[in-house]
Each structure stands twice: as C-alpha cells, then as structure tokens.
Coordinates of C-alpha atoms and ligand atoms in Angstrom, one line a residue:
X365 CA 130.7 -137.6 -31.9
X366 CA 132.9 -136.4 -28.8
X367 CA 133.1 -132.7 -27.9
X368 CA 136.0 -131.9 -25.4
X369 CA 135.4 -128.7 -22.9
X370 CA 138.7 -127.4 -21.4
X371 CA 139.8 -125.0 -19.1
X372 CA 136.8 -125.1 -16.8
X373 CA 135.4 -123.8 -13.8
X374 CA 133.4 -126.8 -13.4
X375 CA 131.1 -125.8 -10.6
X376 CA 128.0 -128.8 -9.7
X377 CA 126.6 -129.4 -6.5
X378 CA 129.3 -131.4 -5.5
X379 CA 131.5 -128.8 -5.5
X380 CA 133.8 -126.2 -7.6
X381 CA 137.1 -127.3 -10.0
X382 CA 139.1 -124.7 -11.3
X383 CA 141.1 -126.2 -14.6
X384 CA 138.8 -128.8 -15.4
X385 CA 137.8 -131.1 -18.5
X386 CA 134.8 -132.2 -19.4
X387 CA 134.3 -135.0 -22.6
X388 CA 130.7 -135.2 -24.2
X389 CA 130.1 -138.4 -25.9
X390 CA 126.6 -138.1 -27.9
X391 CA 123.8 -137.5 -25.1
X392 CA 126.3 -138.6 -22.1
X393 CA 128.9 -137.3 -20.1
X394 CA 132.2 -140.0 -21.2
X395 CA 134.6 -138.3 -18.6
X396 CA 135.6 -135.4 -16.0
X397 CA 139.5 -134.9 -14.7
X398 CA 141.9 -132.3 -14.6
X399 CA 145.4 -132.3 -16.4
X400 CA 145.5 -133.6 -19.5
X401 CA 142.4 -134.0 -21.4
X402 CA 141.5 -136.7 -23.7
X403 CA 141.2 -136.6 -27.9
X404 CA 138.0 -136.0 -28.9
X405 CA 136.0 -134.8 -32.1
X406 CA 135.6 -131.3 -31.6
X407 CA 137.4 -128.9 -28.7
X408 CA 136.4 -126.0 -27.1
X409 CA 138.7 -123.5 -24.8
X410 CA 136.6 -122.2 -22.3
X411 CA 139.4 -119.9 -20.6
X412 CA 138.0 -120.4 -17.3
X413 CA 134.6 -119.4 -17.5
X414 CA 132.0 -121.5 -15.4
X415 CA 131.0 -124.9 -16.1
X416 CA 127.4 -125.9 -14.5
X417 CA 125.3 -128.5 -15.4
X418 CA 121.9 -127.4 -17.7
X419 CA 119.5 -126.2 -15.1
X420 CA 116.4 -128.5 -14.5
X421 CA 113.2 -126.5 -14.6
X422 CA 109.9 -128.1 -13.0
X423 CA 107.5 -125.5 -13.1
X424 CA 107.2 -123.0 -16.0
X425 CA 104.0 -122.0 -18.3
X426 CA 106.1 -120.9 -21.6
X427 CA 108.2 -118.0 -22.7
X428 CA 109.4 -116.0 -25.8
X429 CA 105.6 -115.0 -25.9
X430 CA 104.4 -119.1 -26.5
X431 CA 102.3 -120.4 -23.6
X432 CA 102.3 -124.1 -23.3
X433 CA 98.7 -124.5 -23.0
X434 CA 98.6 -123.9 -26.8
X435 CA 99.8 -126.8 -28.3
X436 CA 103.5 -128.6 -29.1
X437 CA 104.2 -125.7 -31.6
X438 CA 104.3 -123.4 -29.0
X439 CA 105.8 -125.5 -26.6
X440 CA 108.6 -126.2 -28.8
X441 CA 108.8 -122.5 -29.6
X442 CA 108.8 -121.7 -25.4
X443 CA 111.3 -124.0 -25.0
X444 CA 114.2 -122.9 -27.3
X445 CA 113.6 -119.5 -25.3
X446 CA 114.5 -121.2 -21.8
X447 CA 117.2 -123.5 -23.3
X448 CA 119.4 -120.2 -24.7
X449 CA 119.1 -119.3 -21.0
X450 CA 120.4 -122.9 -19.6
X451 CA 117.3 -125.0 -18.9
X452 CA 118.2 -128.0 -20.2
X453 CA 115.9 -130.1 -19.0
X454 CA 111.6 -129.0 -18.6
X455 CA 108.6 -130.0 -16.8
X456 CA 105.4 -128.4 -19.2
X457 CA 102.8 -126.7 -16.9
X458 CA 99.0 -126.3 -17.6
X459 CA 96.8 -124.2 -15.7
X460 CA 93.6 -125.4 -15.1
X461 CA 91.2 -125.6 -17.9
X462 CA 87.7 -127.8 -18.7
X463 CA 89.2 -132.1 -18.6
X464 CA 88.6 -132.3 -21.8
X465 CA 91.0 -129.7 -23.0
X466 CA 93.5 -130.6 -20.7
X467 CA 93.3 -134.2 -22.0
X468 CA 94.2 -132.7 -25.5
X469 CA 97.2 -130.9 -24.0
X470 CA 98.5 -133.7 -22.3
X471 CA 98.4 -135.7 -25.3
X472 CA 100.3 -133.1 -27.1
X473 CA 103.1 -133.0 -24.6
X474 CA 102.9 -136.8 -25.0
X475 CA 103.9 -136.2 -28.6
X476 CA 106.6 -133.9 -28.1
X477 CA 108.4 -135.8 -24.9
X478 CA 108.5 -138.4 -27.9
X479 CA 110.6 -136.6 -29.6
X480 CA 111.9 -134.4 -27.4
X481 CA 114.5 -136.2 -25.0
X482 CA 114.7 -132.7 -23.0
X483 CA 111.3 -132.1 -22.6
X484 CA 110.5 -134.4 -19.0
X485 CA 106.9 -134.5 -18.8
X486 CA 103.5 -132.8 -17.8
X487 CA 102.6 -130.7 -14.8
X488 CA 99.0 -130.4 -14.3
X489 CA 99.2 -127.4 -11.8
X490 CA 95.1 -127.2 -11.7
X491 CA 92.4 -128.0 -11.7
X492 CA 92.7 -129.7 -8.2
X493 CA 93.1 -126.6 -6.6
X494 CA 91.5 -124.7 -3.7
X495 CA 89.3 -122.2 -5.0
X496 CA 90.4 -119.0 -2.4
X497 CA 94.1 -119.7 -3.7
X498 CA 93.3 -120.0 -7.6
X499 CA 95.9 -117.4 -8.1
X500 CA 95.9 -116.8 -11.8
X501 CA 93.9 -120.5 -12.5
X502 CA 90.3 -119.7 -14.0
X503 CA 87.9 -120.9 -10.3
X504 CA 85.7 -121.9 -13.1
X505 CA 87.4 -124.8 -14.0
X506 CA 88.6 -126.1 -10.3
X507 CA 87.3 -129.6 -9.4
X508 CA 87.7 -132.0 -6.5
X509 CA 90.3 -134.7 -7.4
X510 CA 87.9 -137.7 -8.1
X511 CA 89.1 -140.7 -8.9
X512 CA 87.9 -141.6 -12.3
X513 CA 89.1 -138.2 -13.8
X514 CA 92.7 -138.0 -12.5
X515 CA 92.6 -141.8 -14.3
X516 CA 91.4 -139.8 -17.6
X517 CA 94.7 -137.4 -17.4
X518 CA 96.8 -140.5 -16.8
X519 CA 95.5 -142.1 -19.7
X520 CA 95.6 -138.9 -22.3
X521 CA 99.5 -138.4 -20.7
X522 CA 100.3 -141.9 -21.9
X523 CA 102.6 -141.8 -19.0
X524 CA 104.1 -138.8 -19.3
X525 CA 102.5 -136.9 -16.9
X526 CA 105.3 -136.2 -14.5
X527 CA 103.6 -133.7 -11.5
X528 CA 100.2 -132.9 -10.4
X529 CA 99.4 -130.0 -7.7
X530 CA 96.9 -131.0 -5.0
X531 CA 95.2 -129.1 -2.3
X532 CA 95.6 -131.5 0.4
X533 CA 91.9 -130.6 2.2
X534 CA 90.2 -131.2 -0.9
X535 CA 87.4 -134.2 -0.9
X536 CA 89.2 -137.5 -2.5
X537 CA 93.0 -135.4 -2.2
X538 CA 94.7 -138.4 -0.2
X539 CA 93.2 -140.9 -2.6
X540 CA 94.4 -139.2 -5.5
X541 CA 98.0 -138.7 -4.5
X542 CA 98.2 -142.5 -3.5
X543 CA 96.8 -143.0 -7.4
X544 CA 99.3 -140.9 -8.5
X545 CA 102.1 -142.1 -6.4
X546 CA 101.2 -145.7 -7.9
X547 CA 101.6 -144.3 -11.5
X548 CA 104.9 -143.0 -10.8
X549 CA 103.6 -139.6 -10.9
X550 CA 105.4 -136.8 -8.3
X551 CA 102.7 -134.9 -6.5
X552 CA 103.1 -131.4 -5.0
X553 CA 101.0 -129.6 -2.3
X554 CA 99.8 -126.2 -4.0
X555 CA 97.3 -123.7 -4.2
X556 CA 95.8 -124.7 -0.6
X557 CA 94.3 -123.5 2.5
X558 CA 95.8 -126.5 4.2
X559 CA 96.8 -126.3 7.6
X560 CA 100.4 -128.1 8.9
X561 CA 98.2 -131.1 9.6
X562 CA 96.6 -131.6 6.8
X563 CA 99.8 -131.1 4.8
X564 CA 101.3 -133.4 6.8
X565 CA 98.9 -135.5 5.8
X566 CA 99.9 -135.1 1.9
X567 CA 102.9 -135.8 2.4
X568 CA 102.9 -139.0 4.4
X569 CA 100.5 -140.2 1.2
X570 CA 103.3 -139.3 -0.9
X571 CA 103.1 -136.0 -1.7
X572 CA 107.2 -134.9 -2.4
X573 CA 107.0 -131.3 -3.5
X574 CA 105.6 -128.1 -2.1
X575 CA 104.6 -125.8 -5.5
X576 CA 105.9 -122.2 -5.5
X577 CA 106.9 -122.0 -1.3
X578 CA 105.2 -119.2 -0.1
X579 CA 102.8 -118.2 -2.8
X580 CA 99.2 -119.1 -3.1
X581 CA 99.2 -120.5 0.2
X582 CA 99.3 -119.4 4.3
X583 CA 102.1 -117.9 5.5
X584 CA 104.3 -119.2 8.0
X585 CA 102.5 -118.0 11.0
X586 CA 104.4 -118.9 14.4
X587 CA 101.1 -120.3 16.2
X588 CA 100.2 -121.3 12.9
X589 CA 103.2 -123.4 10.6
X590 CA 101.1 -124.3 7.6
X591 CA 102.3 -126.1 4.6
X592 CA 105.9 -124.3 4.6
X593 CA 105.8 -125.4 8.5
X594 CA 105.0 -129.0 7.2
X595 CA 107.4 -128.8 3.9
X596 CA 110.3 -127.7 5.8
X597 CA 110.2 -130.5 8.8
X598 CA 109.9 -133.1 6.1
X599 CA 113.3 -134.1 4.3
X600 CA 111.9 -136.0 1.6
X601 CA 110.4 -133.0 0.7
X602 CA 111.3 -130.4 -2.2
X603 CA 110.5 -126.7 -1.8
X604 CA 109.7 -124.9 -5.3
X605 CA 110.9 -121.6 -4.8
X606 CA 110.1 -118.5 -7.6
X607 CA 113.3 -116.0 -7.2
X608 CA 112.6 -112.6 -8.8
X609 CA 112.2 -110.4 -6.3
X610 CA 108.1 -110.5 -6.8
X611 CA 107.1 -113.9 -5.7
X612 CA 109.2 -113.5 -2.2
X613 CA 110.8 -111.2 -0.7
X614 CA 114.4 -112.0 -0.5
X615 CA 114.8 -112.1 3.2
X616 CA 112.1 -114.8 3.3
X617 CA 113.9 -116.7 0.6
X618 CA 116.8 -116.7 2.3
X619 CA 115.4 -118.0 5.5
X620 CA 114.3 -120.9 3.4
X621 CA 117.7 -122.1 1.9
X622 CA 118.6 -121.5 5.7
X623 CA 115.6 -124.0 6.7
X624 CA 115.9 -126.4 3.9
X625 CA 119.3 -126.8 2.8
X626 CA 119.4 -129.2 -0.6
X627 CA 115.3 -128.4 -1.0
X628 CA 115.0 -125.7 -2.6
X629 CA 114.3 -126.1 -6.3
X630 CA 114.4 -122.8 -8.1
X631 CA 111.5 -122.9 -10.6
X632 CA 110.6 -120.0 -13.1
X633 CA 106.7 -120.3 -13.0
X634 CA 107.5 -118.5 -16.5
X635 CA 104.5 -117.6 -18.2
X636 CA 104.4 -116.2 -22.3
X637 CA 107.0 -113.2 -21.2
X638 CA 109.5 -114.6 -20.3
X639 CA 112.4 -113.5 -22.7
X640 CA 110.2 -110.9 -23.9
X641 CA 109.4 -108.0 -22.1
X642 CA 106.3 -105.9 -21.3
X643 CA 102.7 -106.1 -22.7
X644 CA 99.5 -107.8 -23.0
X645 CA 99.5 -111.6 -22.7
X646 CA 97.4 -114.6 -22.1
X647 CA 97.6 -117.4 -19.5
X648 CA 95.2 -120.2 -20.3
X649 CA 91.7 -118.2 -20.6
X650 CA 93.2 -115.0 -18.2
X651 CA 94.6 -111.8 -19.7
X652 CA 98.2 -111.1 -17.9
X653 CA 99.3 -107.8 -18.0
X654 CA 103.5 -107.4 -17.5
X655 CA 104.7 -103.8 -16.6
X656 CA 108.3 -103.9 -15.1
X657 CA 108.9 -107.8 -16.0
X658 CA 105.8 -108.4 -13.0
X659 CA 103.2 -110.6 -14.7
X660 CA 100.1 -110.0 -13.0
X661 CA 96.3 -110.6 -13.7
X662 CA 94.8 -107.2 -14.7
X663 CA 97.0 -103.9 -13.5
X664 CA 96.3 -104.3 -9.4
X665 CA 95.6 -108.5 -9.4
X666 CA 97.6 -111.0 -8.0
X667 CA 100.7 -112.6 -10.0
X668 CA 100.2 -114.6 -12.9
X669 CA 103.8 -116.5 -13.0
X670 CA 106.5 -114.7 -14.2
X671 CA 108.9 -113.5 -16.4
X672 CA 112.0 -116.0 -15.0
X673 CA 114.7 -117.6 -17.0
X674 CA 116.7 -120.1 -14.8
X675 CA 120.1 -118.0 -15.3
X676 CA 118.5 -114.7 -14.3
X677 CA 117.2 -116.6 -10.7
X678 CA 120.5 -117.8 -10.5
X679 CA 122.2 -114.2 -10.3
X680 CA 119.2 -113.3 -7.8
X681 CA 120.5 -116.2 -6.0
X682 CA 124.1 -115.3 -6.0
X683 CA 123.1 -111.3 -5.3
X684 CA 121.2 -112.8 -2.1
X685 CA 125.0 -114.2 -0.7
X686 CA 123.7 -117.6 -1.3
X687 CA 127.4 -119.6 -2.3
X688 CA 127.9 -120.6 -6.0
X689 CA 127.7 -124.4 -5.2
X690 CA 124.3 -123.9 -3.2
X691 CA 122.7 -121.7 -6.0
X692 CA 123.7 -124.2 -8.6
X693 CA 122.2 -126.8 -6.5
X694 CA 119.2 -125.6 -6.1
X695 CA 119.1 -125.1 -10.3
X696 CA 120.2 -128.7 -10.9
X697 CA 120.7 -131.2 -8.3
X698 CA 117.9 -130.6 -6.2
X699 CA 115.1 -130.3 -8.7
X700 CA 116.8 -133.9 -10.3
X701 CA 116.3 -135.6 -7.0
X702 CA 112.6 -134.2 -7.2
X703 CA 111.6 -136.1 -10.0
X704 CA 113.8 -139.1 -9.0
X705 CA 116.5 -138.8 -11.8
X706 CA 119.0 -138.1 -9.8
X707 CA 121.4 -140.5 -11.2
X708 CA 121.2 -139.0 -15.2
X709 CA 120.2 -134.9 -14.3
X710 CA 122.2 -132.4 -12.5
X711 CA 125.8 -133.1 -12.2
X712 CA 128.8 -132.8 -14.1
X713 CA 129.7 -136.6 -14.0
X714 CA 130.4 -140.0 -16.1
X715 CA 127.3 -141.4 -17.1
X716 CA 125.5 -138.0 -16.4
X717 CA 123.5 -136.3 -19.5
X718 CA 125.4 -134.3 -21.4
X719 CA 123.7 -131.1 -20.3
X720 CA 126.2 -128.5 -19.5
X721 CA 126.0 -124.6 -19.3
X722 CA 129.1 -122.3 -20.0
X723 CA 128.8 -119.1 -18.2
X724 CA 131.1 -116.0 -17.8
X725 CA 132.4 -114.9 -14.6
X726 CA 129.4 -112.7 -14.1
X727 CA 126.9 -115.4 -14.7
X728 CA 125.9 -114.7 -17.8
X729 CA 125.0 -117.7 -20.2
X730 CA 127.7 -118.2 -23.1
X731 CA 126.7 -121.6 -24.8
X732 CA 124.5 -124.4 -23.8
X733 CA 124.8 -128.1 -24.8
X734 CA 121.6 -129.9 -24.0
X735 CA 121.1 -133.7 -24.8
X736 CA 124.7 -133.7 -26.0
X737 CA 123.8 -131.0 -28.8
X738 CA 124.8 -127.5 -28.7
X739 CA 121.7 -124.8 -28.7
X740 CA 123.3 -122.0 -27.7
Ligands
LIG1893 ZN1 100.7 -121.4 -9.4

C-alpha cells in the first residue's frame, strides 16, 4: 500500500521545501522530490500546508485522562490522545512506585511495545531520585540505585526499558548508569541536588540526557553551574525541555536553545490532563489538581507534569521567535538522536519511518500518519 502526499511544505530539521512530495510505502518513507510525483495507491493534496515529521516524545505520564502507571489499557487509551496531536513515536514514564509494582508496569509496557511499533519503550523516572527534588514522585518510594534491583527492572522490561533518571550523588549512581549503559539503556540526570561536578561525573559514565532542564534541580547559579552548567558544556548531551509557559519561563528557555543548539528535546511531561482540561486527577499514588491547564500537587504544591501535547509546545516554540526548522528539530530530530534512532525517527527522508504530520499554516495539526497508518 503507497499513499502519495503532494503539495507540501515539507519542513524537517534539515530544512524547509515548498512544493514537495512525499511517498509512504507501508511503515517506510519510499521517496521525497519535487516536480512530478510518483503513482501511488492513494493521494492526498495537501495545498501547501506543512509537512513535519511525527514528533518523538521521551518523557510524558499519559493524557485524555489515562495515566500510564495504570496498565496497557490505559496506555493505549493515553496514547491515541498524543498521536491526534502528532506524537508519533512515545517513551512511557512511571513515577516512582514500590519495585514490585513497577516491575508489573514494565512488563505491561513490554506487552504493548510488542504490539505497538510506536510505542519506544519504558522510562523509569523514579525511584532513583533525590529525595529534596521528588517533585510530584511519592519520597516514600525513593531508593538508592543498587545493583541487584535496577537488574530486576531490566529483567521485568524484557529489554524494553529505554530511559532511567538518576540522581548522580546518590550511593551506587555511577555503577548503575555503567549497568545501564551496558544494557543499551539511555540514562538521564534528574531530580538531583548534584553539583556541576558530580554531573559531570554522570555523564562521563554515560549518562546522555538531562530530564526536564531546569525543573527539579539547581538553578544555573553563575558561581554555581550545576547540572544545566554541566548539560550544556557537554555535546553528547540532550536537554529535555517542558515548554508551557509553567515549567520555564520563556526567557530562560530561550537562553537554552541559544546555549544548546540541536539539544533541546521538547518533552510534554503530560500527565492524565492532557487533552482534557481542568479537574481532579491522579499521578501514581498523588492527587494532582489542574486549574488553568497547570497540573500541580494540591492547590499551592509544586508541578505535577503537565498538560502538553507536542503540537501545542510547538506553537509555544514558534511564539518564542524560535525558526520553524529549529522548533521542529527540537520535536523530532533531536529527541531521535537521544535514543540513538537517528537513522529511522525524525526526518522526512527514504528509508525514514513513515511518521509524518500535516499541519495548517497556523500550526495546527490536520492529519497524522504514524507507522505508515493514518490516525488522524
Ligand atoms: Zn519529573
């Protein structure tokens, strides 16, 4: 089965192509050009609306009022949510919880990646966390990273546990992310007190991604860099970023694409509201309460994720004079090279996926083809 795309504004971060084609063939990407297209199966005009490629999320909780942490009903339920707003491709996040429920969720999530070519893997985002920057993770169920029980979540992911947050200045952190790094997992420094040092530290062990720059973590101080300090000077390194205009204050964000350029992976954090609205909602064993789309623990606590679709950071992106090519970037190419499939996620190219987003000229999201099928 082919499906032609014509008349595109094929925009990817290699660039922007008015009058473009696109040809789908199954769950690849057959051909790209301008001029005359090719036959194909099925055609559709797109009369010169945008053309990105489907946004790759690594950090989100759920959505359309499903949290992840209950189970693959509710993940697949969460995830037809994000994929009518362009996320194409997901990383599942847990928030910390007692092992041996998180070993039954990452078993779950090895079921649905199964069947679920979109669906990339587990995040464990606790329980290896620093208890002074829980956030919205229960403290209760915060441990060091020992050895024996990060080899119990490899073996109930069944390897398809595809991030895990570490506070760096934990006892055994180093360790860990070595045993991770051997297991093909991508760690991230998060929820830490760490000095610049000691995330230095994390990522000379391996470490690759900085989880949600800027929250549930120091500041960057000028005497005092900190983990954004030691994210920023690395290149290997990815900077999550949560755009809504609550995580970060736009200035700061800015400053950061400015810092990092080609880093900056724009993540939802999405928690059950997302693609809902306001109300009462759960994340993990925490009551979330969302007044104005701001997700936070209790009326006056701190954030609890958010309320983020991909397509609604990328208009925050473009509002914050950031150019088309490096929004979409930091949506798709960036967040690919994260997770090391850079050469299948995140461009509009032969041999690429065949994840593609359509979007009007004021960024909103007209159809979505994920895995070569259309969702949207
Ligand atoms: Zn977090």
């Amino acid at each position: 089965m082919t499906t032609l795309l014509t008349n595109a504004r094929r925009l990817d971060a290699d660039g922007e192509v008015d009058g473009s084609w696109v040809l789908l063939d199954g769950a690849t990407i057959a051909a790209v050009g301008t001029g005359e297209p090719p036959a194909a199966d099925e055609a559709f005009d797109l009369e010169g609306a945008w053309l990105t490629p489907g946004f790759v999320d690594l950090h989100a909780h759920g959505g359309g009022g499903h949290a992840y942490d209950d189970g693959p009903d509710s993940i697949r339920a969460a995830l037809a949510v994000h994929r009518a707003h362009g996320t194409t491709r997901s990383v599942i996040s847990l928030v910390a919880a007692p092992l041996d429920a998180l070993e039954t969720s990452l078993d779950g999530i090895a079921d649905v990646v199964a069947d679920d070519p979109t669906v990339l893997g587990a995040h464990l985002e606790g329980p290896f966390l620093a208890a002074s920057r829980c956030g919205a993770h229960d403290p209760a169920y915060l441990r060091d990273p020992a050895v024996d029980d990060v080899r119990r979540l490899l073996d109930a992911a069944r390897g398809t546990l595809r991030l895990v947050t570490i506070a760096p200045e934990l006892p055994g952190a180093l360790k860990a992310i070595q045993l991770l790094r051997a297991a093909g997992v991508t760690v991230a420094v998060g929820h830490t007190e760490a000095d610049q040092e000691r995330a230095m530290d994390a990522f000379d062990a391996g470490a690759r991604v900085l989880t949600h720059a800027f929250n549930a973590m120091p500041g960057l101080h000028h005497r005092n860099p900190g983990p954004l300090g030691a994210a920023i000077s690395d290149h290997l390194v990815t900077l999550e970023l949560v755009l809504d205009g609550h995580h970060v204050h736009p200035a700061m964000a800015g400053l950061l694409f400015a810092a990092a350029p080609g880093r900056i992976a724009l993540v939802t954090d999405a928690m059950a509201a997302a693609g809902v609205g306001d109300g009462a909602y759960r994340l993990g064993a925490l009551d979330v309460v969302v007044r104005d789309g701001r997700a936070t623990l209790g009326p006056d606590g701190p954030l609890a994720g958010s309320t983020l679709t991909q397509d609604a950071a990328l208009r925050f992106a473009i509002g914050m004079d950031l150019t088309p090519i490096e929004a979409i970037t930091a949506l798709t190419a960036t967040p690919a090279r994260a997770l090391g499939l850079h050469d299948r996620l995140g461009r509009i190219q032969p041999g690429f996926a065949a994840d593609v987003v359509v979007l009007d000229r004021d960024w909103t999201v007209r159809h979505v083809w994920a895995d070569g099928r259309r969702v949207s």
